[in-house]
Amino acid sequence: YQCENQNTLLKVSTLPSLPDDKGTISLLTNHGLELETVNYSDKMHSAFIDEQEGISLERISSQPLANQVQNWHSAASNVRATPGAQNSQHKEIDASEPVFSADLQIFSPDNDGYDDVQIFKLQFPDAGYFGKIFITNDHGAIVKNLAENVLFETTSSLIWNGESENLQALPIGIYFAVLEAVHPSGKKLQKRVRFVLARL
């Protein structure tokens, strides 16, 4: 796993066994006072993950009690674990509406150092959404797949440089970024964002 900051790691001589199927972890003070306890199981992983090996369960928020099952989720598929960094499924409790937005209404991928890339921002109301993001032209034809069959992080962003699926520069015009996602609960999200690709 990639560790962003080695200084955040604590070396210990031994670690207790952590069975994959189920177990209990407690956080204690130096004096043995129990701060938090969580009873975990492999049932807490996302239903969209076929192979759980090597994928961490992550706590979504530090605010609810640790032992609330709905406050735990599989790490995002692009990281699998986040040692020394904020959890990939971290979420602030006050978020209520899903967000899918484009950073620029007009972007110009002409390599002049100004608005050369489009950034799409995502924020889901819950952890566990699985799906895809793609770009279409104004006729509805898919010109670029940005993410396919992905277990999304609760908050993330994607960058697009204006190239097609076969790495060709696309013509100027109106384009749409489309998000299609489904949650294990059955909730579905479909969002579309309009923007312009220009040469300024």
mmCIF file of C-alpha atoms in Angstrom:
data_model
loop_
_atom_site.group_PDB
_atom_site.id
_atom_site.type_symbol
_atom_site.label_atom_id
_atom_site.label_comp_id
_atom_site.label_asym_id
_atom_site.label_seq_id
_atom_site.Cartn_x
_atom_site.Cartn_y
_atom_site.Cartn_z
ATOM 1 C CA TYR A 1 0.000 0.000 0.000
ATOM 2 C CA GLN A 2 1.106 3.568 -0.607
ATOM 3 C CA CYS A 3 1.801 5.559 2.560
ATOM 4 C CA GLU A 4 1.680 9.329 2.118
ATOM 5 C CA ASN A 5 3.507 10.088 5.357
ATOM 6 C CA GLN A 6 5.784 7.541 7.034
ATOM 7 C CA ASN A 7 5.808 9.710 10.172
ATOM 8 C CA THR A 8 2.181 8.789 10.844
ATOM 9 C CA LEU A 9 3.038 5.102 11.263
ATOM 10 C CA LEU A 10 3.706 3.552 14.664
ATOM 11 C CA LYS A 11 6.016 0.539 14.830
ATOM 12 C CA VAL A 12 5.059 -2.163 17.310
ATOM 13 C CA SER A 13 6.762 -5.463 18.093
ATOM 14 C CA THR A 14 3.625 -7.597 17.723
ATOM 15 C CA LEU A 15 0.076 -7.226 16.487
ATOM 16 C CA PRO A 16 -2.932 -9.299 17.522
ATOM 17 C CA SER A 17 -4.496 -11.660 15.020
ATOM 18 C CA LEU A 18 -7.237 -10.042 12.929
ATOM 19 C CA PRO A 19 -9.299 -12.827 11.320
ATOM 20 C CA ASP A 20 -10.930 -11.886 8.010
ATOM 21 C CA ASP A 21 -14.374 -13.292 8.805
ATOM 22 C CA LYS A 22 -15.045 -11.478 12.101
ATOM 23 C CA GLY A 23 -13.417 -10.081 15.217
ATOM 24 C CA THR A 24 -13.350 -7.356 17.843
ATOM 25 C CA ILE A 25 -10.933 -4.434 18.125
ATOM 26 C CA SER A 26 -10.711 -2.127 21.140
ATOM 27 C CA LEU A 27 -8.811 1.121 21.544
ATOM 28 C CA LEU A 28 -7.423 1.543 25.064
ATOM 29 C CA THR A 29 -5.544 4.257 26.914
ATOM 30 C CA ASN A 30 -2.148 3.561 28.515
ATOM 31 C CA HIS A 31 -4.056 2.890 31.750
ATOM 32 C CA GLY A 32 -6.346 0.293 30.170
ATOM 33 C CA LEU A 33 -9.423 2.536 29.871
ATOM 34 C CA GLU A 34 -11.531 1.484 26.877
ATOM 35 C CA LEU A 35 -12.101 4.371 24.481
ATOM 36 C CA GLU A 36 -13.902 2.559 21.663
ATOM 37 C CA THR A 37 -14.701 -0.955 20.510
ATOM 38 C CA VAL A 38 -15.851 -2.260 17.156
ATOM 39 C CA ASN A 39 -17.127 -5.725 16.295
ATOM 40 C CA TYR A 40 -16.293 -6.235 12.629
ATOM 41 C CA SER A 41 -17.173 -8.897 10.078
ATOM 42 C CA ASP A 42 -16.702 -9.553 6.377
ATOM 43 C CA LYS A 43 -20.416 -8.741 5.918
ATOM 44 C CA MET A 44 -19.489 -5.070 6.397
ATOM 45 C CA HIS A 45 -17.707 -4.989 3.014
ATOM 46 C CA SER A 46 -19.412 -3.539 -0.044
ATOM 47 C CA ALA A 47 -21.675 -5.913 -1.941
ATOM 48 C CA PHE A 48 -19.963 -4.761 -5.140
ATOM 49 C CA ILE A 49 -16.580 -6.234 -4.181
ATOM 50 C CA ASP A 50 -15.937 -9.740 -5.509
ATOM 51 C CA GLU A 51 -12.563 -10.212 -3.798
ATOM 52 C CA GLN A 52 -12.163 -8.754 -0.295
ATOM 53 C CA GLU A 53 -8.542 -9.837 0.190
ATOM 54 C CA GLY A 54 -6.291 -6.810 0.684
ATOM 55 C CA ILE A 55 -9.135 -4.299 0.958
ATOM 56 C CA SER A 56 -9.463 -2.502 4.276
ATOM 57 C CA LEU A 57 -12.648 -1.689 6.127
ATOM 58 C CA GLU A 58 -12.631 2.050 6.749
ATOM 59 C CA ARG A 59 -14.482 4.142 9.281
ATOM 60 C CA ILE A 60 -16.554 6.728 7.425
ATOM 61 C CA SER A 61 -16.844 9.347 10.158
ATOM 62 C CA SER A 62 -15.301 9.811 13.583
ATOM 63 C CA GLN A 63 -18.508 11.334 14.946
ATOM 64 C CA PRO A 64 -20.828 8.305 15.366
ATOM 65 C CA LEU A 65 -19.792 5.519 17.708
ATOM 66 C CA ALA A 66 -17.264 3.086 16.270
ATOM 67 C CA ASN A 67 -19.548 0.074 16.677
ATOM 68 C CA GLN A 68 -22.233 1.332 14.269
ATOM 69 C CA VAL A 69 -22.086 -1.052 11.299
ATOM 70 C CA GLN A 70 -23.284 1.582 8.818
ATOM 71 C CA ASN A 71 -20.285 3.749 9.753
ATOM 72 C CA TRP A 72 -17.849 1.283 8.137
ATOM 73 C CA HIS A 73 -17.193 0.607 4.466
ATOM 74 C CA SER A 74 -14.702 -0.982 2.077
ATOM 75 C CA ALA A 75 -11.858 1.274 0.985
ATOM 76 C CA ALA A 76 -12.200 2.692 -2.518
ATOM 77 C CA SER A 77 -11.033 0.310 -5.232
ATOM 78 C CA ASN A 78 -8.295 2.635 -6.497
ATOM 79 C CA VAL A 79 -6.460 2.658 -3.128
ATOM 80 C CA ARG A 80 -7.569 -0.537 -1.284
ATOM 81 C CA ALA A 81 -6.241 0.973 1.981
ATOM 82 C CA THR A 82 -5.032 4.369 3.186
ATOM 83 C CA PRO A 83 -2.256 3.915 5.773
ATOM 84 C CA GLY A 84 -1.061 7.233 7.153
ATOM 85 C CA ALA A 85 -3.747 9.223 5.329
ATOM 86 C CA GLN A 86 -7.403 10.155 5.633
ATOM 87 C CA ASN A 87 -9.707 7.239 4.853
ATOM 88 C CA SER A 88 -10.852 7.098 1.239
ATOM 89 C CA GLN A 89 -14.461 6.768 2.443
ATOM 90 C CA HIS A 90 -14.205 9.653 4.941
ATOM 91 C CA LYS A 91 -17.354 11.742 5.033
ATOM 92 C CA GLU A 92 -18.575 14.655 7.100
ATOM 93 C CA ILE A 93 -21.974 13.997 8.625
ATOM 94 C CA ASP A 94 -23.659 17.193 7.409
ATOM 95 C CA ALA A 95 -23.531 16.280 3.693
ATOM 96 C CA SER A 96 -27.018 15.440 2.469
ATOM 97 C CA GLU A 97 -27.257 16.001 -1.282
ATOM 98 C CA PRO A 98 -25.181 14.232 -3.933
ATOM 99 C CA VAL A 99 -22.987 16.566 -5.948
ATOM 100 C CA PHE A 100 -21.516 16.104 -9.419
ATOM 101 C CA SER A 101 -20.093 19.244 -10.950
ATOM 102 C CA ALA A 102 -17.624 20.544 -13.517
ATOM 103 C CA ASP A 103 -15.029 23.043 -12.364
ATOM 104 C CA LEU A 104 -15.229 25.095 -15.579
ATOM 105 C CA GLN A 105 -18.163 26.007 -17.829
ATOM 106 C CA ILE A 106 -15.674 26.495 -20.656
ATOM 107 C CA PHE A 107 -12.286 24.816 -20.816
ATOM 108 C CA SER A 108 -9.659 25.014 -23.533
ATOM 109 C CA PRO A 109 -7.248 22.063 -23.748
ATOM 110 C CA ASP A 110 -4.713 23.879 -25.908
ATOM 111 C CA ASN A 111 -1.732 23.465 -23.561
ATOM 112 C CA ASP A 112 -1.337 27.188 -22.886
ATOM 113 C CA GLY A 113 -1.389 26.689 -19.134
ATOM 114 C CA TYR A 114 -4.809 28.298 -18.734
ATOM 115 C CA ASP A 115 -7.939 26.157 -18.215
ATOM 116 C CA ASP A 116 -6.299 23.226 -20.010
ATOM 117 C CA VAL A 117 -8.079 20.531 -17.998
ATOM 118 C CA GLN A 118 -11.605 19.987 -16.754
ATOM 119 C CA ILE A 119 -12.064 18.833 -13.164
ATOM 120 C CA PHE A 120 -15.201 16.961 -12.141
ATOM 121 C CA LYS A 121 -16.039 16.944 -8.445
ATOM 122 C CA LEU A 122 -18.054 14.196 -6.757
ATOM 123 C CA GLN A 123 -19.670 14.028 -3.346
ATOM 124 C CA PHE A 124 -22.021 11.181 -2.482
ATOM 125 C CA PRO A 125 -24.596 11.205 0.340
ATOM 126 C CA ASP A 126 -23.412 7.781 1.547
ATOM 127 C CA ALA A 127 -20.466 5.459 1.111
ATOM 128 C CA GLY A 128 -20.885 2.511 -1.224
ATOM 129 C CA TYR A 129 -21.890 3.958 -4.589
ATOM 130 C CA PHE A 130 -20.663 1.914 -7.560
ATOM 131 C CA GLY A 131 -20.798 2.972 -11.193
ATOM 132 C CA LYS A 132 -19.246 4.892 -14.047
ATOM 133 C CA ILE A 133 -18.549 8.343 -15.464
ATOM 134 C CA PHE A 134 -18.289 9.081 -19.174
ATOM 135 C CA ILE A 135 -18.218 12.026 -21.590
ATOM 136 C CA THR A 136 -20.649 12.413 -24.492
ATOM 137 C CA ASN A 137 -20.843 14.913 -27.324
ATOM 138 C CA ASP A 138 -23.989 16.950 -27.983
ATOM 139 C CA HIS A 139 -25.412 14.056 -30.049
ATOM 140 C CA GLY A 140 -25.167 11.655 -27.100
ATOM 141 C CA ALA A 141 -22.266 9.587 -28.453
ATOM 142 C CA ILE A 142 -19.761 8.472 -25.813
ATOM 143 C CA VAL A 143 -16.339 9.933 -26.600
ATOM 144 C CA LYS A 144 -14.455 9.128 -23.392
ATOM 145 C CA ASN A 145 -14.853 6.759 -20.431
ATOM 146 C CA LEU A 146 -13.431 8.374 -17.288
ATOM 147 C CA ALA A 147 -14.376 5.672 -14.777
ATOM 148 C CA GLU A 148 -15.902 2.233 -15.340
ATOM 149 C CA ASN A 149 -17.179 -0.225 -12.714
ATOM 150 C CA VAL A 150 -15.690 1.793 -9.857
ATOM 151 C CA LEU A 151 -16.502 1.772 -6.154
ATOM 152 C CA PHE A 152 -16.428 5.538 -5.637
ATOM 153 C CA GLU A 153 -14.899 7.405 -2.745
ATOM 154 C CA THR A 154 -17.485 9.510 -0.911
ATOM 155 C CA THR A 155 -15.663 12.678 -1.987
ATOM 156 C CA SER A 156 -13.278 12.778 -4.937
ATOM 157 C CA SER A 157 -12.436 14.410 -8.250
ATOM 158 C CA LEU A 158 -11.536 13.343 -11.787
ATOM 159 C CA ILE A 159 -9.458 15.265 -14.311
ATOM 160 C CA TRP A 160 -10.036 15.200 -18.078
ATOM 161 C CA ASN A 161 -7.637 16.658 -20.633
ATOM 162 C CA GLY A 162 -10.080 16.833 -23.552
ATOM 163 C CA GLU A 163 -8.851 13.718 -25.341
ATOM 164 C CA SER A 164 -11.080 11.024 -26.806
ATOM 165 C CA GLU A 165 -10.983 7.336 -25.928
ATOM 166 C CA ASN A 166 -8.319 6.805 -28.627
ATOM 167 C CA LEU A 167 -6.254 9.734 -27.268
ATOM 168 C CA GLN A 168 -7.188 12.185 -30.026
ATOM 169 C CA ALA A 169 -7.974 15.867 -29.412
ATOM 170 C CA LEU A 170 -11.723 16.367 -29.624
ATOM 171 C CA PRO A 171 -13.306 19.181 -31.658
ATOM 172 C CA ILE A 172 -14.741 22.282 -30.028
ATOM 173 C CA GLY A 173 -18.347 22.014 -28.975
ATOM 174 C CA ILE A 174 -20.794 21.213 -26.209
ATOM 175 C CA TYR A 175 -20.082 18.115 -24.140
ATOM 176 C CA PHE A 176 -21.708 16.358 -21.201
ATOM 177 C CA ALA A 177 -20.185 14.466 -18.299
ATOM 178 C CA VAL A 178 -22.536 11.714 -17.136
ATOM 179 C CA LEU A 179 -22.489 9.977 -13.767
ATOM 180 C CA GLU A 180 -24.418 6.722 -13.330
ATOM 181 C CA ALA A 181 -24.166 5.081 -9.917
ATOM 182 C CA VAL A 182 -26.043 2.588 -7.757
ATOM 183 C CA HIS A 183 -25.953 1.948 -4.007
ATOM 184 C CA PRO A 184 -26.287 -1.523 -2.393
ATOM 185 C CA SER A 185 -29.573 -0.284 -0.880
ATOM 186 C CA GLY A 186 -30.974 0.023 -4.408
ATOM 187 C CA LYS A 187 -30.741 3.816 -4.659
ATOM 188 C CA LYS A 188 -29.679 5.013 -8.106
ATOM 189 C CA LEU A 189 -28.050 8.271 -9.161
ATOM 190 C CA GLN A 190 -27.831 9.700 -12.648
ATOM 191 C CA LYS A 191 -26.384 13.181 -13.076
ATOM 192 C CA ARG A 192 -25.386 15.073 -16.208
ATOM 193 C CA VAL A 193 -23.168 18.165 -16.360
ATOM 194 C CA ARG A 194 -22.976 20.407 -19.452
ATOM 195 C CA PHE A 195 -19.813 22.294 -20.437
ATOM 196 C CA VAL A 196 -18.011 23.641 -23.494
ATOM 197 C CA LEU A 197 -14.695 22.537 -24.982
ATOM 198 C CA ALA A 198 -13.141 25.523 -26.750
ATOM 199 C CA ARG A 199 -9.887 26.688 -28.281
ATOM 200 C CA LEU A 200 -9.271 30.194 -26.931
#
